[in-house]
Short mmCIF file of C-alpha atoms in Angstrom, two decimals:
data_model
loop_
_atom_site.label_atom_id
_atom_site.label_comp_id
_atom_site.label_asym_id
_atom_site.label_seq_id
_atom_site.Cartn_x
_atom_site.Cartn_y
_atom_site.Cartn_z
CA UNK A 547 125.02 74.34 71.97
CA UNK A 548 124.04 77.87 72.89
CA UNK A 549 126.75 80.32 73.78
CA UNK A 550 126.19 82.39 76.92
CA UNK A 551 125.73 86.05 76.26
CA UNK A 552 128.53 88.33 77.48
CA UNK A 553 127.99 89.82 80.94
CA UNK A 554 127.83 93.37 79.60
CA UNK A 555 125.10 92.35 77.12
CA UNK A 556 123.06 90.71 79.89
CA UNK A 557 123.45 93.79 82.08
CA UNK A 558 122.38 96.06 79.22
CA UNK A 559 119.33 93.88 78.61
CA UNK A 560 118.32 93.97 82.27
CA UNK A 561 118.80 97.73 82.38
CA UNK A 562 116.54 98.02 79.33
CA UNK A 563 113.98 95.81 81.08
CA UNK A 564 113.98 97.97 84.21
CA UNK A 565 113.62 101.12 82.12
CA UNK A 566 110.67 99.56 80.27
CA UNK A 567 109.05 98.67 83.60
CA UNK A 568 109.46 102.21 84.89
CA UNK A 569 108.11 103.69 81.64
CA UNK A 570 105.11 101.33 81.77
CA UNK A 571 104.15 102.42 85.28
CA UNK A 572 104.95 106.11 84.79
CA UNK A 573 103.08 106.33 81.48
CA UNK A 574 99.94 105.05 83.13
CA UNK A 575 100.38 107.69 85.81
CA UNK A 576 100.06 110.40 83.14
CA UNK A 577 96.29 109.87 82.93
CA UNK A 578 95.42 113.02 84.92
CA UNK A 579 97.67 115.10 82.70
CA UNK A 580 95.45 114.35 79.69
CA UNK A 581 92.08 113.92 81.40
CA UNK A 582 91.87 117.15 83.41
CA UNK A 583 91.74 119.55 80.40
CA UNK A 584 88.84 117.50 79.01
CA UNK A 585 86.89 117.93 82.23
CA UNK A 586 87.65 121.62 82.24
CA UNK A 587 86.15 121.73 78.73
CA UNK A 588 82.91 120.34 80.14
CA UNK A 589 83.18 116.66 79.23
CA UNK A 590 81.70 114.12 81.63
CA UNK A 591 83.56 111.10 83.01
CA UNK A 592 81.47 108.81 80.79
CA UNK A 593 82.28 110.90 77.75
CA UNK A 594 86.03 110.80 78.36
CA UNK A 595 85.94 107.08 79.14
CA UNK A 596 83.91 106.32 76.03
CA UNK A 597 86.26 108.17 73.68
CA UNK A 598 89.39 106.91 75.40
CA UNK A 599 88.30 103.31 75.02
CA UNK A 600 87.13 103.82 71.44
CA UNK A 601 90.43 105.45 70.44
CA UNK A 602 92.45 102.76 72.24
CA UNK A 603 90.69 99.91 70.41
CA UNK A 604 92.36 100.42 66.97
CA UNK A 605 95.73 100.93 68.68
CA UNK A 606 95.37 97.62 70.52
CA UNK A 607 94.10 95.92 67.36
CA UNK A 608 97.21 97.07 65.49
CA UNK A 609 99.44 95.78 68.32
CA UNK A 610 97.72 92.39 68.17
CA UNK A 611 98.27 92.17 64.40
CA UNK A 612 101.92 93.28 64.60
CA UNK A 613 102.61 90.69 67.31
CA UNK A 614 101.04 87.95 65.22
CA UNK A 615 98.36 87.24 67.82
CA UNK A 616 94.74 86.34 67.12
CA UNK A 617 91.34 87.86 67.83
CA UNK A 618 89.77 84.39 67.91
CA UNK A 619 87.90 83.48 71.10
CA UNK A 620 85.27 80.89 71.96
CA UNK A 621 81.65 81.72 72.76
CA UNK A 622 82.30 80.79 76.40
CA UNK A 623 85.28 83.13 76.54
CA UNK A 624 83.16 85.83 74.90
CA UNK A 625 80.59 85.60 77.70
CA UNK A 626 83.33 85.78 80.32
CA UNK A 627 84.88 88.79 78.60
CA UNK A 628 81.54 90.61 78.63
CA UNK A 629 81.51 90.23 82.41
CA UNK A 630 85.17 91.26 82.64
CA UNK A 631 84.42 94.35 80.55
CA UNK A 632 81.64 95.36 82.94
CA UNK A 633 83.95 94.85 85.93
CA UNK A 634 86.63 97.12 84.47
CA UNK A 635 84.06 99.73 83.41
CA UNK A 636 82.48 99.81 86.89
CA UNK A 637 85.91 100.01 88.47
CA UNK A 638 86.76 102.98 86.23
CA UNK A 639 83.56 104.78 87.18
CA UNK A 640 84.05 104.25 90.93
CA UNK A 641 87.57 105.58 90.63
CA UNK A 642 86.26 108.60 88.75
CA UNK A 643 83.77 109.26 91.52
CA UNK A 644 86.49 109.00 94.17
CA UNK A 645 88.33 111.91 92.50
CA UNK A 646 85.31 114.07 93.30
CA UNK A 647 86.15 113.68 96.98
CA UNK A 648 89.95 113.60 97.25
CA UNK A 649 93.21 114.53 95.56
CA UNK A 650 94.35 112.44 92.61
CA UNK A 651 97.52 111.33 94.38
CA UNK A 652 95.69 109.97 97.43
CA UNK A 653 93.06 108.13 95.39
CA UNK A 654 95.71 106.64 93.09
CA UNK A 655 97.70 105.43 96.07
CA UNK A 656 94.64 103.78 97.65
CA UNK A 657 93.91 102.10 94.31
CA UNK A 658 97.40 100.58 94.46
CA UNK A 659 96.33 98.21 97.27
CA UNK A 660 94.71 95.92 94.68
CA UNK A 661 97.58 93.33 94.82
CA UNK A 662 96.88 92.79 98.51
CA UNK A 663 93.20 92.29 97.71
CA UNK A 664 94.20 89.72 95.07
CA UNK A 665 96.13 87.80 97.74
CA UNK A 666 93.17 87.90 100.14
CA UNK A 667 90.70 86.76 97.46
CA UNK A 668 92.99 83.90 96.42
CA UNK A 669 93.18 82.78 100.06
CA UNK A 670 89.49 83.21 100.89
CA UNK A 671 87.98 81.79 97.70
CA UNK A 672 90.60 79.40 96.38
CA UNK A 673 92.08 78.40 99.76
CA UNK A 674 95.60 79.42 98.84
CA UNK A 675 97.98 79.79 101.75
CA UNK A 676 98.18 83.31 103.12
CA UNK A 677 101.54 83.89 104.73
CA UNK A 678 102.24 85.83 107.94
CA UNK A 679 104.03 88.40 105.75
CA UNK A 680 100.82 88.99 103.76
CA UNK A 681 98.84 89.41 106.97
CA UNK A 682 101.44 91.91 108.17
CA UNK A 683 101.21 93.74 104.83
CA UNK A 684 97.43 94.02 105.17
CA UNK A 685 97.96 95.75 108.50
CA UNK A 686 100.63 98.05 107.05
CA UNK A 687 98.44 99.00 104.08
CA UNK A 688 95.48 99.66 106.39
CA UNK A 689 97.65 101.94 108.51
CA UNK A 690 98.78 103.73 105.35
CA UNK A 691 95.20 104.32 104.23
CA UNK A 692 94.35 105.60 107.72
CA UNK A 693 97.18 108.14 107.46
CA UNK A 694 95.76 109.35 104.14
CA UNK A 695 92.39 110.04 105.73
CA UNK A 696 93.44 113.52 106.85
CA UNK A 697 93.61 116.25 104.21
CA UNK A 698 96.48 118.79 104.03
CA UNK A 699 94.27 121.46 105.69
CA UNK A 700 93.72 119.21 108.71
CA UNK A 701 90.18 118.16 107.81
CA UNK A 702 89.21 114.53 107.32
CA UNK A 703 89.13 113.15 103.78
CA UNK A 704 85.64 112.15 102.73
CA UNK A 705 84.84 108.59 103.77
CA UNK A 706 82.77 108.25 100.60
CA UNK A 707 85.84 108.99 98.50
CA UNK A 708 87.93 106.39 100.34
CA UNK A 709 85.17 103.78 100.01
CA UNK A 710 84.89 104.47 96.28
CA UNK A 711 88.67 104.17 95.76
CA UNK A 712 88.77 100.92 97.75
CA UNK A 713 85.78 99.61 95.77
CA UNK A 714 87.61 100.45 92.55
CA UNK A 715 90.65 98.48 93.72
CA UNK A 716 88.45 95.58 94.85
CA UNK A 717 86.63 95.41 91.50
CA UNK A 718 89.93 95.35 89.68
CA UNK A 719 91.28 92.66 92.01
CA UNK A 720 88.22 90.50 91.25
CA UNK A 721 88.89 91.05 87.54
CA UNK A 722 92.52 89.91 87.86
CA UNK A 723 91.56 86.76 89.77
CA UNK A 724 88.79 85.96 87.28
CA UNK A 725 91.13 86.34 84.30
CA UNK A 726 93.57 83.88 85.84
CA UNK A 727 91.00 81.38 87.11
CA UNK A 728 88.90 81.01 83.94
CA UNK A 729 89.56 79.84 80.41
CA UNK A 730 90.90 83.32 79.68
CA UNK A 731 94.22 82.19 81.13
CA UNK A 732 94.91 80.68 77.68
CA UNK A 733 94.16 83.96 75.86
CA UNK A 734 96.87 86.54 75.13
CA UNK A 735 96.83 89.61 77.36
CA UNK A 736 96.43 92.05 74.46
CA UNK A 737 93.46 90.09 73.12
CA UNK A 738 91.83 90.10 76.56
CA UNK A 739 92.38 93.83 76.84
CA UNK A 740 90.90 94.48 73.38
CA UNK A 741 87.65 92.67 74.20
CA UNK A 742 87.46 94.09 77.72
CA UNK A 743 87.56 97.59 76.23
CA UNK A 744 85.16 96.64 73.45
CA UNK A 745 82.52 95.27 75.84
CA UNK A 746 83.18 97.76 78.63
CA UNK A 747 82.69 100.77 76.38
CA UNK A 748 79.03 99.79 75.96
CA UNK A 749 78.36 100.77 79.59
CA UNK A 750 79.56 104.31 78.97
CA UNK A 751 77.58 104.51 75.72
CA UNK A 752 74.38 103.53 77.55
CA UNK A 753 75.03 106.00 80.36
CA UNK A 754 75.68 108.80 77.86
CA UNK A 755 72.45 108.04 76.02
CA UNK A 756 70.50 107.97 79.29
CA UNK A 757 71.99 111.33 80.27
CA UNK A 758 71.18 112.81 76.86
CA UNK A 759 74.85 113.50 76.07
CA UNK A 760 76.34 113.02 72.60
CA UNK A 761 78.76 110.17 72.03
CA UNK A 762 81.04 112.46 70.03
CA UNK A 763 81.13 115.91 71.68
CA UNK A 764 81.99 119.20 70.08
CA UNK A 765 85.42 120.17 71.34
CA UNK A 766 86.23 123.85 70.78
CA UNK A 767 90.01 123.36 70.79
CA UNK A 768 91.90 120.86 68.62
CA UNK A 769 94.36 120.37 71.48
CA UNK A 770 91.61 118.60 73.42
CA UNK A 771 91.62 115.91 70.75
CA UNK A 772 95.35 115.57 71.38
CA UNK A 773 94.51 114.95 75.03
CA UNK A 774 92.13 112.17 74.00
CA UNK A 775 94.86 110.73 71.79
CA UNK A 776 97.28 110.96 74.71
CA UNK A 777 94.92 108.95 76.90
CA UNK A 778 94.66 106.24 74.26
CA UNK A 779 98.40 106.07 73.51
CA UNK A 780 100.45 106.76 76.65
CA UNK A 781 98.57 105.10 79.54
CA UNK A 782 97.13 102.39 77.29
CA UNK A 783 99.24 101.36 74.30
CA UNK A 784 102.67 102.40 75.58
CA UNK A 785 101.98 101.09 79.08
CA UNK A 786 100.90 97.68 77.76
CA UNK A 787 103.76 97.40 75.28
CA UNK A 788 106.42 98.37 77.83
CA UNK A 789 104.95 96.03 80.42
CA UNK A 790 105.15 93.09 78.03
CA UNK A 791 108.72 94.02 77.11
CA UNK A 792 109.75 94.32 80.75
CA UNK A 793 108.24 90.93 81.65
CA UNK A 794 110.11 89.27 78.79
CA UNK A 795 113.40 90.90 79.82
CA UNK A 796 113.51 90.96 83.63
CA UNK A 797 110.59 88.73 84.63
CA UNK A 798 107.21 89.10 86.31
CA UNK A 799 108.16 90.00 89.88
CA UNK A 800 110.51 92.94 89.13
CA UNK A 801 107.97 94.30 86.62
CA UNK A 802 105.19 94.14 89.20
CA UNK A 803 107.38 95.84 91.81
CA UNK A 804 108.19 98.66 89.39
CA UNK A 805 104.45 99.29 89.24
CA UNK A 806 105.03 101.35 92.39
CA UNK A 807 106.12 104.16 90.06
CA UNK A 808 102.49 104.51 89.00
CA UNK A 809 101.04 106.08 92.17
CA UNK A 810 104.28 107.97 92.67
CA UNK A 811 103.91 109.49 89.19
CA UNK A 812 100.28 110.39 89.92
CA UNK A 813 101.33 112.12 93.16
CA UNK A 814 104.07 114.09 91.38
CA UNK A 815 101.65 115.19 88.64
CA UNK A 816 99.08 116.13 91.26
CA UNK A 817 101.59 118.38 93.01
CA UNK A 818 103.37 119.84 89.98
CA UNK A 819 100.39 120.35 87.65
CA UNK A 820 97.26 120.41 89.80
CA UNK A 821 98.68 122.24 92.82
CA UNK A 822 97.96 119.46 95.31
CA UNK A 823 99.75 119.41 98.65
CA UNK A 824 101.69 116.45 100.05
CA UNK A 825 102.10 116.55 103.83
CA UNK A 826 104.51 114.43 105.85
CA UNK A 827 101.53 112.40 107.07
CA UNK A 828 100.33 111.74 103.50
CA UNK A 829 103.86 110.89 102.37
CA UNK A 830 104.19 108.39 105.21
CA UNK A 831 100.88 106.79 104.26
CA UNK A 832 101.95 106.55 100.61
CA UNK A 833 105.26 104.92 101.57
CA UNK A 834 103.52 102.41 103.87
CA UNK A 835 101.09 101.35 101.13
CA UNK A 836 103.79 101.02 98.47
CA UNK A 837 106.02 99.08 100.88
CA UNK A 838 103.18 96.70 101.81
CA UNK A 839 102.31 96.05 98.18
CA UNK A 840 105.94 95.37 97.20
CA UNK A 841 106.30 92.87 100.05
CA UNK A 842 103.16 91.05 98.89
CA UNK A 843 104.39 90.95 95.28
CA UNK A 844 107.76 89.56 96.33
CA UNK A 845 105.98 86.73 98.14
CA UNK A 846 105.47 83.46 96.23
CA UNK A 847 102.37 82.73 94.19
CA UNK A 848 101.03 86.27 93.78
CA UNK A 849 103.11 87.94 91.07
CA UNK A 850 101.91 85.85 88.10
CA UNK A 851 98.24 86.89 88.33
CA UNK A 852 99.24 90.52 88.83
CA UNK A 853 101.24 90.93 85.65
CA UNK A 854 98.88 89.17 83.19
CA UNK A 855 96.86 92.36 82.96
CA UNK A 856 97.45 96.07 83.29
CA UNK A 857 95.26 98.72 84.77
CA UNK A 858 92.77 100.40 82.45
CA UNK A 859 91.66 103.26 84.67
CA UNK A 860 91.82 106.87 83.54
CA UNK A 861 92.52 109.48 86.16
CA UNK A 862 90.25 112.28 87.09
CA UNK A 863 90.49 115.16 89.45
CA UNK A 864 87.71 117.66 90.00
#
């Protein structure tokens, strides 16, 4: 007969789980911190994405080995993963393009509406019940996006940028649903991520070749290689590892809710490092979107698909 753990031990474990969830979300929000110097050095989005994915692959492979998981997949799963890799790669590129039109904090916040899109897709395609709360959250999130449409200087944010950010979120939402509604549901998350990166990186390689850019650029400063390493380790390896640890300790729903720290981190980095401005209107829009997403995650039936995978998008700001 198992003996119940002391209350203090359970509390310590839950505190550790919450800290892991916060670290997972915040570490992913550090993407702009590492990506921006690479763009300033003249690298293209495809070049950064290609090297980030390539450097993340051995890290993920090591994590799979250390966790005793397998690389084995069926041919059918391989075909599905090729498609999933293209979805993630396209979503990354559309997000990159959105940063050409708006601040990193705004684009990252719009991207965070993907859980609501997952709920809508599940209802529209798989006829799952969509609750009145979810419908209300869609309205709240839409209002939040509308409030983000005005830039700090009073001008309107580019509609193209908003469309690209929404498209990035939609592509990622389709990816999440597909992972959970195909045979990939029986494959470990780290294994899925490894193959998604492996197949997705081919898109960037082709685009680099078509543009006449080298796959391995000449970087004049060794610190730029540290930035590439940071992209592969912090928002990829550490984020995945901490997410898995948080799910095992505090469960799926709290871990998904703590994902709200991701856009918040991106906004803080945008202000503190990139000199972006956060107005009261933008802050209100950010809060509305985060609140709507949390309410959707708390609702039944939506949190499990959301926490099987983690975001793979680097940040970029022009």
